[in-house]
CSV table of C-alpha atoms in Angstrom, one decimal:
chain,number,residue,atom,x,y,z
A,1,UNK,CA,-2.7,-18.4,8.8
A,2,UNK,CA,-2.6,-15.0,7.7
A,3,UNK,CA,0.9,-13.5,7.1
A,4,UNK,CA,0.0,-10.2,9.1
A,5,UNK,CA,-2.6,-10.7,12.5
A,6,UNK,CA,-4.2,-8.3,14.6
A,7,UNK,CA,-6.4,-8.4,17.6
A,8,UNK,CA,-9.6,-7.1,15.6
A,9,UNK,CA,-10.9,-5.4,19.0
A,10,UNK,CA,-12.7,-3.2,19.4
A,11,UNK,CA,-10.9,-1.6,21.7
A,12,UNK,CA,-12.7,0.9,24.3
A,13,UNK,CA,-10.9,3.1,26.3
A,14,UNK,CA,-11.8,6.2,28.3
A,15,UNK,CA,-10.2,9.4,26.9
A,16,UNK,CA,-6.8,10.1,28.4
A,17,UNK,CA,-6.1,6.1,28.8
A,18,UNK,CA,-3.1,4.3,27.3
A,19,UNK,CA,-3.4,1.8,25.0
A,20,UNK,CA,-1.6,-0.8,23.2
A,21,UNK,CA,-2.1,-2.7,20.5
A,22,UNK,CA,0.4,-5.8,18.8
A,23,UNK,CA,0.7,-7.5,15.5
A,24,UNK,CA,2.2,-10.7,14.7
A,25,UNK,CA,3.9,-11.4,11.0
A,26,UNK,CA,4.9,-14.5,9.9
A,27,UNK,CA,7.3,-13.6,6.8
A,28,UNK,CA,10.9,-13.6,8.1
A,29,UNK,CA,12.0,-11.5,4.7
A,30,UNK,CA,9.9,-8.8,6.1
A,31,UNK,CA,12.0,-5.6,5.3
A,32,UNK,CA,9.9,-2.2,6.4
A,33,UNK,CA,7.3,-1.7,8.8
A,34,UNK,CA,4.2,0.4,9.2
A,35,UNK,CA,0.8,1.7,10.9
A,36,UNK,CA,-1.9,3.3,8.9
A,37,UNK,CA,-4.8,5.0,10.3
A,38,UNK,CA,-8.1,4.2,8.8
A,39,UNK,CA,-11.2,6.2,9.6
A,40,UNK,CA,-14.6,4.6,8.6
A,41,UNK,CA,-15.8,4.7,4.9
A,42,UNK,CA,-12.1,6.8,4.3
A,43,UNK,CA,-9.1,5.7,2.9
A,44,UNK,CA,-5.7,4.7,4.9
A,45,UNK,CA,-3.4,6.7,5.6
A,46,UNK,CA,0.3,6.4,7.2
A,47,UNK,CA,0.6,7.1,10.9
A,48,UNK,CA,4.2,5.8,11.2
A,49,UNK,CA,6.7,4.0,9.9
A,50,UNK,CA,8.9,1.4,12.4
A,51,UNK,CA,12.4,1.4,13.2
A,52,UNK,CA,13.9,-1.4,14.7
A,53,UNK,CA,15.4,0.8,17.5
A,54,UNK,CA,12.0,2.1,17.9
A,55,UNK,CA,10.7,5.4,17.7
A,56,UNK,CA,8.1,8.1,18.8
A,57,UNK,CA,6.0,10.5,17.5
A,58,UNK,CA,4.0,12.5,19.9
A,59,UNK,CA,1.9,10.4,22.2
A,60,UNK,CA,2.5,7.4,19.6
A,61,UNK,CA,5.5,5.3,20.2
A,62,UNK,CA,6.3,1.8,18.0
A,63,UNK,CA,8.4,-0.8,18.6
A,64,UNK,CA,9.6,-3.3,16.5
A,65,UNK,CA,10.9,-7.4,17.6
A,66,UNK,CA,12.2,-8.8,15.0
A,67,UNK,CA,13.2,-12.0,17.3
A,68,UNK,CA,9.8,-12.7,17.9
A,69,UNK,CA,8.3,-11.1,14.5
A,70,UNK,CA,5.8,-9.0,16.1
A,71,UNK,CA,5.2,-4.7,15.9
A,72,UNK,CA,3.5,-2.7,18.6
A,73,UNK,CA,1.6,0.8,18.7
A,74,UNK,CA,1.2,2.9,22.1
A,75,UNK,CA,-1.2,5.7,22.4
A,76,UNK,CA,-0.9,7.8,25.0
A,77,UNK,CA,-3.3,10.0,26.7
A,78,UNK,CA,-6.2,9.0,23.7
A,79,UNK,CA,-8.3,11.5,22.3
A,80,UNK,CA,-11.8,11.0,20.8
A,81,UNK,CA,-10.0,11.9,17.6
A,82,UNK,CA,-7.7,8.5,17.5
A,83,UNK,CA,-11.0,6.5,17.4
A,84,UNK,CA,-10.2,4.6,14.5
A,85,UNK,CA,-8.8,1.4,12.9
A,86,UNK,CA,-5.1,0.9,13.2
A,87,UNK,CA,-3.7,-1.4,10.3
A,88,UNK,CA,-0.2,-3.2,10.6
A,89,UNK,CA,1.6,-2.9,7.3
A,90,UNK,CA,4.7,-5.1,6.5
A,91,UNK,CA,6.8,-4.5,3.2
A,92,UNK,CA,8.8,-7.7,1.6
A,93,UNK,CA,11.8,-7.4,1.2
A,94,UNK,CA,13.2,-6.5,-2.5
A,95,UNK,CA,9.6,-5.8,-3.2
A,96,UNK,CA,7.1,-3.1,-3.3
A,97,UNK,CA,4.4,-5.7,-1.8
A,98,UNK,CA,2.7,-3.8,1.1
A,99,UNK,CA,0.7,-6.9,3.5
A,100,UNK,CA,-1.8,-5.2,5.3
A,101,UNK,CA,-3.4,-6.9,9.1
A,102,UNK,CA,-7.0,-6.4,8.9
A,103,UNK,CA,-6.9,-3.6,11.7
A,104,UNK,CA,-7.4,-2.4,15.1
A,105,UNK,CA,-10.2,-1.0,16.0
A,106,UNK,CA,-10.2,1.8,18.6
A,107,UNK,CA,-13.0,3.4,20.5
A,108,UNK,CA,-12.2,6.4,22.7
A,109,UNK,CA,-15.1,6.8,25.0
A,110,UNK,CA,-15.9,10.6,25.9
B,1,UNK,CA,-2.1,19.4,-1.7
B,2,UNK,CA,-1.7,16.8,-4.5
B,3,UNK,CA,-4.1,13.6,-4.0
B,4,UNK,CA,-4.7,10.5,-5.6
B,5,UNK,CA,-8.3,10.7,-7.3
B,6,UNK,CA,-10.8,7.5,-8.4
B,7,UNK,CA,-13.6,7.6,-10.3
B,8,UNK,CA,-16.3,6.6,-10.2
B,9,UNK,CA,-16.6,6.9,-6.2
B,10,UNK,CA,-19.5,4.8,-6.5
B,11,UNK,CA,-20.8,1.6,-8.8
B,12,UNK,CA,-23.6,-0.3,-8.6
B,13,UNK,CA,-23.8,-2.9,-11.3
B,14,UNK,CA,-25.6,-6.0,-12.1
B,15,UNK,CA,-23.7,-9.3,-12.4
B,16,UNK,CA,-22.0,-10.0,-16.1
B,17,UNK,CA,-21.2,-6.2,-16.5
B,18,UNK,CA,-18.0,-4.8,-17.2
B,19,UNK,CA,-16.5,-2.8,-14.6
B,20,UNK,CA,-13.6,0.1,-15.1
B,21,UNK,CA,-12.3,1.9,-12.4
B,22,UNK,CA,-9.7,4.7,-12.8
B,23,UNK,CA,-7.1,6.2,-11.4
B,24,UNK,CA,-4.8,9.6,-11.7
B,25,UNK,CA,-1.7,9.0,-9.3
B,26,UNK,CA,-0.1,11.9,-7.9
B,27,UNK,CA,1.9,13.9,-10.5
B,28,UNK,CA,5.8,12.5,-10.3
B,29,UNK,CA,5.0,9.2,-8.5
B,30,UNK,CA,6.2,6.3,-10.4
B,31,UNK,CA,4.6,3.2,-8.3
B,32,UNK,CA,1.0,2.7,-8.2
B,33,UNK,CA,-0.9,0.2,-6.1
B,34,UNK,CA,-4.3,-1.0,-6.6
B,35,UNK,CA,-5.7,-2.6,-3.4
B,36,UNK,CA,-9.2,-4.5,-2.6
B,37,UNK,CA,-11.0,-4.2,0.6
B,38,UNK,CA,-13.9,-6.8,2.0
B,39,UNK,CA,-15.2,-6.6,5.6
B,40,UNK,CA,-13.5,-10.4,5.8
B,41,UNK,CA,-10.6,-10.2,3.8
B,42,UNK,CA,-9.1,-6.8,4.3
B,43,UNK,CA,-6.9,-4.9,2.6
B,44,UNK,CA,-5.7,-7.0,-0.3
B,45,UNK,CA,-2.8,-6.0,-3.1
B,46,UNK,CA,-3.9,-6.6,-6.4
B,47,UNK,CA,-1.4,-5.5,-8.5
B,48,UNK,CA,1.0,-2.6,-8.5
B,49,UNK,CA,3.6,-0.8,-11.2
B,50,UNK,CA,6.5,0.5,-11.2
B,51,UNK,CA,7.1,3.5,-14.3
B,52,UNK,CA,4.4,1.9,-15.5
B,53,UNK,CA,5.5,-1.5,-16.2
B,54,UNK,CA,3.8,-4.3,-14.2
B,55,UNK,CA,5.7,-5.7,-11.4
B,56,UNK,CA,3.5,-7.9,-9.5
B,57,UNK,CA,-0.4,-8.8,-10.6
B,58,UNK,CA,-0.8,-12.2,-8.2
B,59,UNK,CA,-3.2,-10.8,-6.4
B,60,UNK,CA,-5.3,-10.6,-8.4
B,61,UNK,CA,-8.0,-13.0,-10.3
B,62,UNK,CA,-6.4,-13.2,-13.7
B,63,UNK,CA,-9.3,-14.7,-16.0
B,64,UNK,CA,-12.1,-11.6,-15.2
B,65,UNK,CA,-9.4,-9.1,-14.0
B,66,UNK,CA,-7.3,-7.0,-16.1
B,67,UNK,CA,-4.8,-3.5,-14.6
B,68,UNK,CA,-3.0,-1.2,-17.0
B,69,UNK,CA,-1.4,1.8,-17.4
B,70,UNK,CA,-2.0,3.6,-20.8
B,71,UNK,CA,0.1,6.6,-19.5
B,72,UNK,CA,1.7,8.1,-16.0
B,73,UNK,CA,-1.8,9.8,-15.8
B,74,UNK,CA,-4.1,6.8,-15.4
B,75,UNK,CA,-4.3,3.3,-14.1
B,76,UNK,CA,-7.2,1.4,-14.7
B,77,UNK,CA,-8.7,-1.8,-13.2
B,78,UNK,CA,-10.9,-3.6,-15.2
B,79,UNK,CA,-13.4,-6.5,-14.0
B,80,UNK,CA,-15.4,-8.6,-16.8
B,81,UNK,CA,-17.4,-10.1,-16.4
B,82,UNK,CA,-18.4,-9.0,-13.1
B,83,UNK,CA,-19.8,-10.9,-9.9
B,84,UNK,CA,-21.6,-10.1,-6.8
B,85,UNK,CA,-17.8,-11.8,-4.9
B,86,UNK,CA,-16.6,-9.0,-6.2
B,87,UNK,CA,-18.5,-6.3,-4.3
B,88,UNK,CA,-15.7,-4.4,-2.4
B,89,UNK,CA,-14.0,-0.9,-2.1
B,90,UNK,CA,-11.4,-0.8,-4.6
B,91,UNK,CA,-8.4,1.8,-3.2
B,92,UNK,CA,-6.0,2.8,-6.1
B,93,UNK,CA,-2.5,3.9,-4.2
B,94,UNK,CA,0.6,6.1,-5.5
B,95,UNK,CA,4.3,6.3,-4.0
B,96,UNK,CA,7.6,7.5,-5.1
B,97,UNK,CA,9.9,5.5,-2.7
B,98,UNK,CA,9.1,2.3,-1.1
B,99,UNK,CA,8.8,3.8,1.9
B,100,UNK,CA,5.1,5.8,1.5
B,101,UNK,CA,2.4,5.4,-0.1
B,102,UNK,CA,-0.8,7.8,-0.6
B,103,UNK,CA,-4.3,6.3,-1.4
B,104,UNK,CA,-7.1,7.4,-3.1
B,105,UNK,CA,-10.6,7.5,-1.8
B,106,UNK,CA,-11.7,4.9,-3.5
B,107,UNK,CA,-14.3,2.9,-5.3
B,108,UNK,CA,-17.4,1.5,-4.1
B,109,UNK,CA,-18.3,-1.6,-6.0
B,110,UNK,CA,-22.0,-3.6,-5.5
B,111,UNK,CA,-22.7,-6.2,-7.9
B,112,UNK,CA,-26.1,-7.5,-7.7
């Protein structure tokens, strides 16, 4: 079992939808949370990071569960421009070890 | 806008070469990843440093794969001999806090 899952999709939506995607981790000494954004043949970069009360940024809200050990990403009103792959990151505790899901991938349809 | 850079951006190489890919971290960042990504696997951590000392290489195959960092100024990932397995994008990253990191573009390795 991989210690970080995600649905690999794709996922298409219609522009303006809402859509969610989850990811599951199985290492309880998780510490820090993450999304990255990765756009095809680029490199990823960070989206968000996760706070366990949650938190928002724009039309992007994560939440975090540590109960049930899973991370979620809402986009709201999607633009062609979020077509891309979202990655779930998780950080070990005491460590610098990133774990990265192998992605989301997102389709906004015009 | 400071960026991580790789070279080479591309490498095609025939099975049994030695490999080097390099990397310049951001100027002041003291933790640098290096990361391998497959279609099946990925994104995979290789090895990482921390002020240049290695921290963590157990990602990484040990008997054809070697990381270093002769100075703040480079990391280098070295595969010999290579293998056609080994055919991947290899994504050097550079952080200052635990909290971000900032890739570079990467490498694109084909070993025939």
């Amino acid at each position: 079992r991989k210690e970080v899952e995600q649905d690999p999709g794709p996922f298409n939506v219609p522009e303006g939808a809402t859509v969610a995607f989850n990811c599951t981790y199985s290492n309880s000494a998780s510490q820090s949370f993450f999304w990255y954004r990765q756009d095809c043949r680029k490199e990823p970069k960070l989206l968000m990071s996760v706070y366990s009360s949650g938190n928002e940024d724009g039309r992007f809200t994560a939440q975090l569960n540590r109960a049930s050990q899973y991370i979620s990403l809402l986009i709201r009103d999607s633009k062609l421009s979020d077509s891309a792959t979202y990655l779930c990151v998780v950080l070990l505790s005491g460590t610098y070890k990133y774990i990265f899901g192998t992605g989301t991938r997102l389709k906004v349809l015009a | 806008d400071a960026r991580v850079t790789q070279t080479p951006r591309h490498k095609v190489t025939e099975m049994g070469q030695e490999v080097t890919m390099r990397c310049q971290p951001i100027l002041g960042h003291n933790t640098v990843f290096w990361y391998r990504q497959t279609m099946m696997q990925g994104l995979e951590l290789l090895a990482y440093f921390r002020n240049r000392a290695p921290l963590d290489d157990s990602g990484m195959p040990k008997d054809r794969f070697s990381a270093e960092m002769p100075d703040a100024t480079l990391a280098t990932l070295k595969i010999q001999p290579s293998e056609p397995r080994d055919s991947a994008v290899y994504f050097c990253a550079s952080g200052l806090s635990s909290y971000e990191q900032y890739f570079g573009p990467g490498t694109r390795l084909t070993v025939t």
